[in-house]
């Protein structure tokens, strides 16, 4: 019974910690990941030092052929799919490299 109570306390503590908000260090500690959107695969990683933002780049398969720039809809789909728990998608800004930076409200 003692182990059940301790386990329950740990689970509740973890839930409370994840829903209580994000700090700059926890945001920057988000793992990089692949997110799909509009037929593209994007590499999403925290944009350190810029608040609650993720940088999206088109993920290539290693061949260096010409890739058509992703559409705005594809980037929006990926940015919304990558929204971390406890956050909401705010906006998306295109970058000169063909990717984008998405801004989230995590407060």
PDB file of C-alpha atoms in Angstrom:
ATOM      1  CA  UNK A   1       0.000   0.000   0.000  1.00  0.00           C
ATOM      2  CA  UNK A   2       2.860   2.338   0.835  1.00  0.00           C
ATOM      3  CA  UNK A   3       4.337   1.872  -2.655  1.00  0.00           C
ATOM      4  CA  UNK A   4       0.968   2.587  -4.268  1.00  0.00           C
ATOM      5  CA  UNK A   5       0.687   5.889  -2.411  1.00  0.00           C
ATOM      6  CA  UNK A   6       4.226   6.897  -3.308  1.00  0.00           C
ATOM      7  CA  UNK A   7       3.636   6.006  -6.962  1.00  0.00           C
ATOM      8  CA  UNK A   8       0.392   7.982  -7.022  1.00  0.00           C
ATOM      9  CA  UNK A   9       2.124  10.981  -5.455  1.00  0.00           C
ATOM     10  CA  UNK A  10       4.885  10.864  -8.084  1.00  0.00           C
ATOM     11  CA  UNK A  11       2.383  10.681 -10.947  1.00  0.00           C
ATOM     12  CA  UNK A  12       0.346  13.583  -9.577  1.00  0.00           C
ATOM     13  CA  UNK A  13       3.509  15.592  -9.007  1.00  0.00           C
ATOM     14  CA  UNK A  14       4.627  15.017 -12.570  1.00  0.00           C
ATOM     15  CA  UNK A  15       1.228  16.072 -13.923  1.00  0.00           C
ATOM     16  CA  UNK A  16       1.214  19.200 -11.785  1.00  0.00           C
ATOM     17  CA  UNK A  17       4.750  20.094 -12.875  1.00  0.00           C
ATOM     18  CA  UNK A  18       3.943  19.745 -16.570  1.00  0.00           C
ATOM     19  CA  UNK A  19       0.729  21.760 -16.413  1.00  0.00           C
ATOM     20  CA  UNK A  20       2.029  24.532 -14.148  1.00  0.00           C
ATOM     21  CA  UNK A  21       3.797  26.321 -16.991  1.00  0.00           C
ATOM     22  CA  UNK A  22       7.103  26.425 -18.739  1.00  0.00           C
ATOM     23  CA  UNK A  23      10.365  28.151 -17.883  1.00  0.00           C
ATOM     24  CA  UNK A  24      13.100  29.121 -20.321  1.00  0.00           C
ATOM     25  CA  UNK A  25      15.245  26.189 -19.192  1.00  0.00           C
ATOM     26  CA  UNK A  26      12.477  23.586 -19.549  1.00  0.00           C
ATOM     27  CA  UNK A  27      11.563  24.968 -22.968  1.00  0.00           C
ATOM     28  CA  UNK A  28      15.185  24.904 -24.158  1.00  0.00           C
ATOM     29  CA  UNK A  29      15.368  21.327 -22.877  1.00  0.00           C
ATOM     30  CA  UNK A  30      12.619  20.144 -25.231  1.00  0.00           C
ATOM     31  CA  UNK A  31      13.981  17.375 -27.440  1.00  0.00           C
ATOM     32  CA  UNK A  32      14.331  18.027 -31.163  1.00  0.00           C
ATOM     33  CA  UNK A  33      11.784  16.040 -33.148  1.00  0.00           C
ATOM     34  CA  UNK A  34      10.306  15.394 -36.563  1.00  0.00           C
ATOM     35  CA  UNK A  35       6.822  16.763 -37.247  1.00  0.00           C
ATOM     36  CA  UNK A  36       4.740  16.177 -40.381  1.00  0.00           C
ATOM     37  CA  UNK A  37       2.753  18.860 -42.132  1.00  0.00           C
ATOM     38  CA  UNK A  38       1.254  19.064 -45.605  1.00  0.00           C
ATOM     39  CA  UNK A  39       3.307  16.242 -47.064  1.00  0.00           C
ATOM     40  CA  UNK A  40       6.589  17.522 -45.629  1.00  0.00           C
ATOM     41  CA  UNK A  41       8.676  16.374 -42.698  1.00  0.00           C
ATOM     42  CA  UNK A  42       9.972  19.201 -40.547  1.00  0.00           C
ATOM     43  CA  UNK A  43      12.745  19.204 -37.983  1.00  0.00           C
ATOM     44  CA  UNK A  44      11.400  21.136 -34.959  1.00  0.00           C
ATOM     45  CA  UNK A  45      13.736  22.421 -32.255  1.00  0.00           C
ATOM     46  CA  UNK A  46      13.544  25.079 -29.528  1.00  0.00           C
ATOM     47  CA  UNK A  47      14.689  28.545 -30.607  1.00  0.00           C
ATOM     48  CA  UNK A  48      16.857  29.223 -27.555  1.00  0.00           C
ATOM     49  CA  UNK A  49      16.736  32.662 -26.020  1.00  0.00           C
ATOM     50  CA  UNK A  50      13.664  33.722 -27.973  1.00  0.00           C
ATOM     51  CA  UNK A  51      10.866  32.813 -25.580  1.00  0.00           C
ATOM     52  CA  UNK A  52       8.479  29.964 -26.293  1.00  0.00           C
ATOM     53  CA  UNK A  53       9.356  29.447 -29.956  1.00  0.00           C
ATOM     54  CA  UNK A  54      10.152  26.436 -32.116  1.00  0.00           C
ATOM     55  CA  UNK A  55      12.243  26.609 -35.284  1.00  0.00           C
ATOM     56  CA  UNK A  56      10.957  24.501 -38.197  1.00  0.00           C
ATOM     57  CA  UNK A  57      13.240  23.384 -41.032  1.00  0.00           C
ATOM     58  CA  UNK A  58      12.414  21.071 -43.914  1.00  0.00           C
ATOM     59  CA  UNK A  59      13.926  17.685 -43.174  1.00  0.00           C
ATOM     60  CA  UNK A  60      15.702  16.156 -46.152  1.00  0.00           C
ATOM     61  CA  UNK A  61      16.341  12.520 -46.859  1.00  0.00           C
ATOM     62  CA  UNK A  62      20.059  13.075 -47.416  1.00  0.00           C
ATOM     63  CA  UNK A  63      19.842  13.524 -51.166  1.00  0.00           C
ATOM     64  CA  UNK A  64      20.653  17.046 -52.132  1.00  0.00           C
ATOM     65  CA  UNK A  65      18.071  17.472 -54.847  1.00  0.00           C
ATOM     66  CA  UNK A  66      16.030  20.628 -55.189  1.00  0.00           C
ATOM     67  CA  UNK A  67      13.159  20.679 -52.722  1.00  0.00           C
ATOM     68  CA  UNK A  68      10.223  22.966 -53.287  1.00  0.00           C
ATOM     69  CA  UNK A  69       9.660  25.388 -50.402  1.00  0.00           C
ATOM     70  CA  UNK A  70       6.844  24.261 -48.115  1.00  0.00           C
ATOM     71  CA  UNK A  71       3.534  26.073 -48.294  1.00  0.00           C
ATOM     72  CA  UNK A  72       2.230  28.262 -45.500  1.00  0.00           C
ATOM     73  CA  UNK A  73      -0.484  25.660 -44.827  1.00  0.00           C
ATOM     74  CA  UNK A  74       2.112  22.882 -44.422  1.00  0.00           C
ATOM     75  CA  UNK A  75       4.095  24.956 -41.939  1.00  0.00           C
ATOM     76  CA  UNK A  76       0.944  25.913 -39.999  1.00  0.00           C
ATOM     77  CA  UNK A  77      -0.118  22.275 -39.803  1.00  0.00           C
ATOM     78  CA  UNK A  78       3.299  21.242 -38.446  1.00  0.00           C
ATOM     79  CA  UNK A  79       3.463  24.161 -35.989  1.00  0.00           C
ATOM     80  CA  UNK A  80       0.038  23.327 -34.579  1.00  0.00           C
ATOM     81  CA  UNK A  81       0.870  19.596 -34.375  1.00  0.00           C
ATOM     82  CA  UNK A  82       4.066  20.400 -32.450  1.00  0.00           C
ATOM     83  CA  UNK A  83       2.317  22.492 -29.789  1.00  0.00           C
ATOM     84  CA  UNK A  84       3.651  21.271 -26.422  1.00  0.00           C
ATOM     85  CA  UNK A  85       1.227  20.221 -23.695  1.00  0.00           C
ATOM     86  CA  UNK A  86       0.010  23.207 -21.702  1.00  0.00           C
ATOM     87  CA  UNK A  87       0.732  25.665 -24.528  1.00  0.00           C
ATOM     88  CA  UNK A  88      -1.279  27.165 -27.344  1.00  0.00           C
ATOM     89  CA  UNK A  89      -0.133  28.119 -30.840  1.00  0.00           C
ATOM     90  CA  UNK A  90       0.061  31.909 -31.367  1.00  0.00           C
ATOM     91  CA  UNK A  91       1.746  32.716 -34.677  1.00  0.00           C
ATOM     92  CA  UNK A  92       4.131  31.621 -37.393  1.00  0.00           C
ATOM     93  CA  UNK A  93       6.831  33.671 -39.094  1.00  0.00           C
ATOM     94  CA  UNK A  94       8.673  32.516 -42.226  1.00  0.00           C
ATOM     95  CA  UNK A  95      12.471  32.574 -42.181  1.00  0.00           C
ATOM     96  CA  UNK A  96      14.819  33.322 -45.120  1.00  0.00           C
ATOM     97  CA  UNK A  97      16.009  29.675 -45.178  1.00  0.00           C
ATOM     98  CA  UNK A  98      12.538  28.414 -46.197  1.00  0.00           C
ATOM     99  CA  UNK A  99      11.572  27.318 -42.693  1.00  0.00           C
ATOM    100  CA  UNK A 100       9.672  29.164 -39.998  1.00  0.00           C
ATOM    101  CA  UNK A 101       9.608  30.070 -36.321  1.00  0.00           C
ATOM    102  CA  UNK A 102       6.406  29.367 -34.417  1.00  0.00           C
ATOM    103  CA  UNK A 103       5.478  31.289 -31.277  1.00  0.00           C
ATOM    104  CA  UNK A 104       3.509  29.636 -28.443  1.00  0.00           C
ATOM    105  CA  UNK A 105       1.775  30.924 -25.305  1.00  0.00           C
ATOM    106  CA  UNK A 106       2.876  28.730 -22.416  1.00  0.00           C
ATOM    107  CA  UNK A 107       2.026  30.967 -19.487  1.00  0.00           C
TER     108      UNK A 107
END
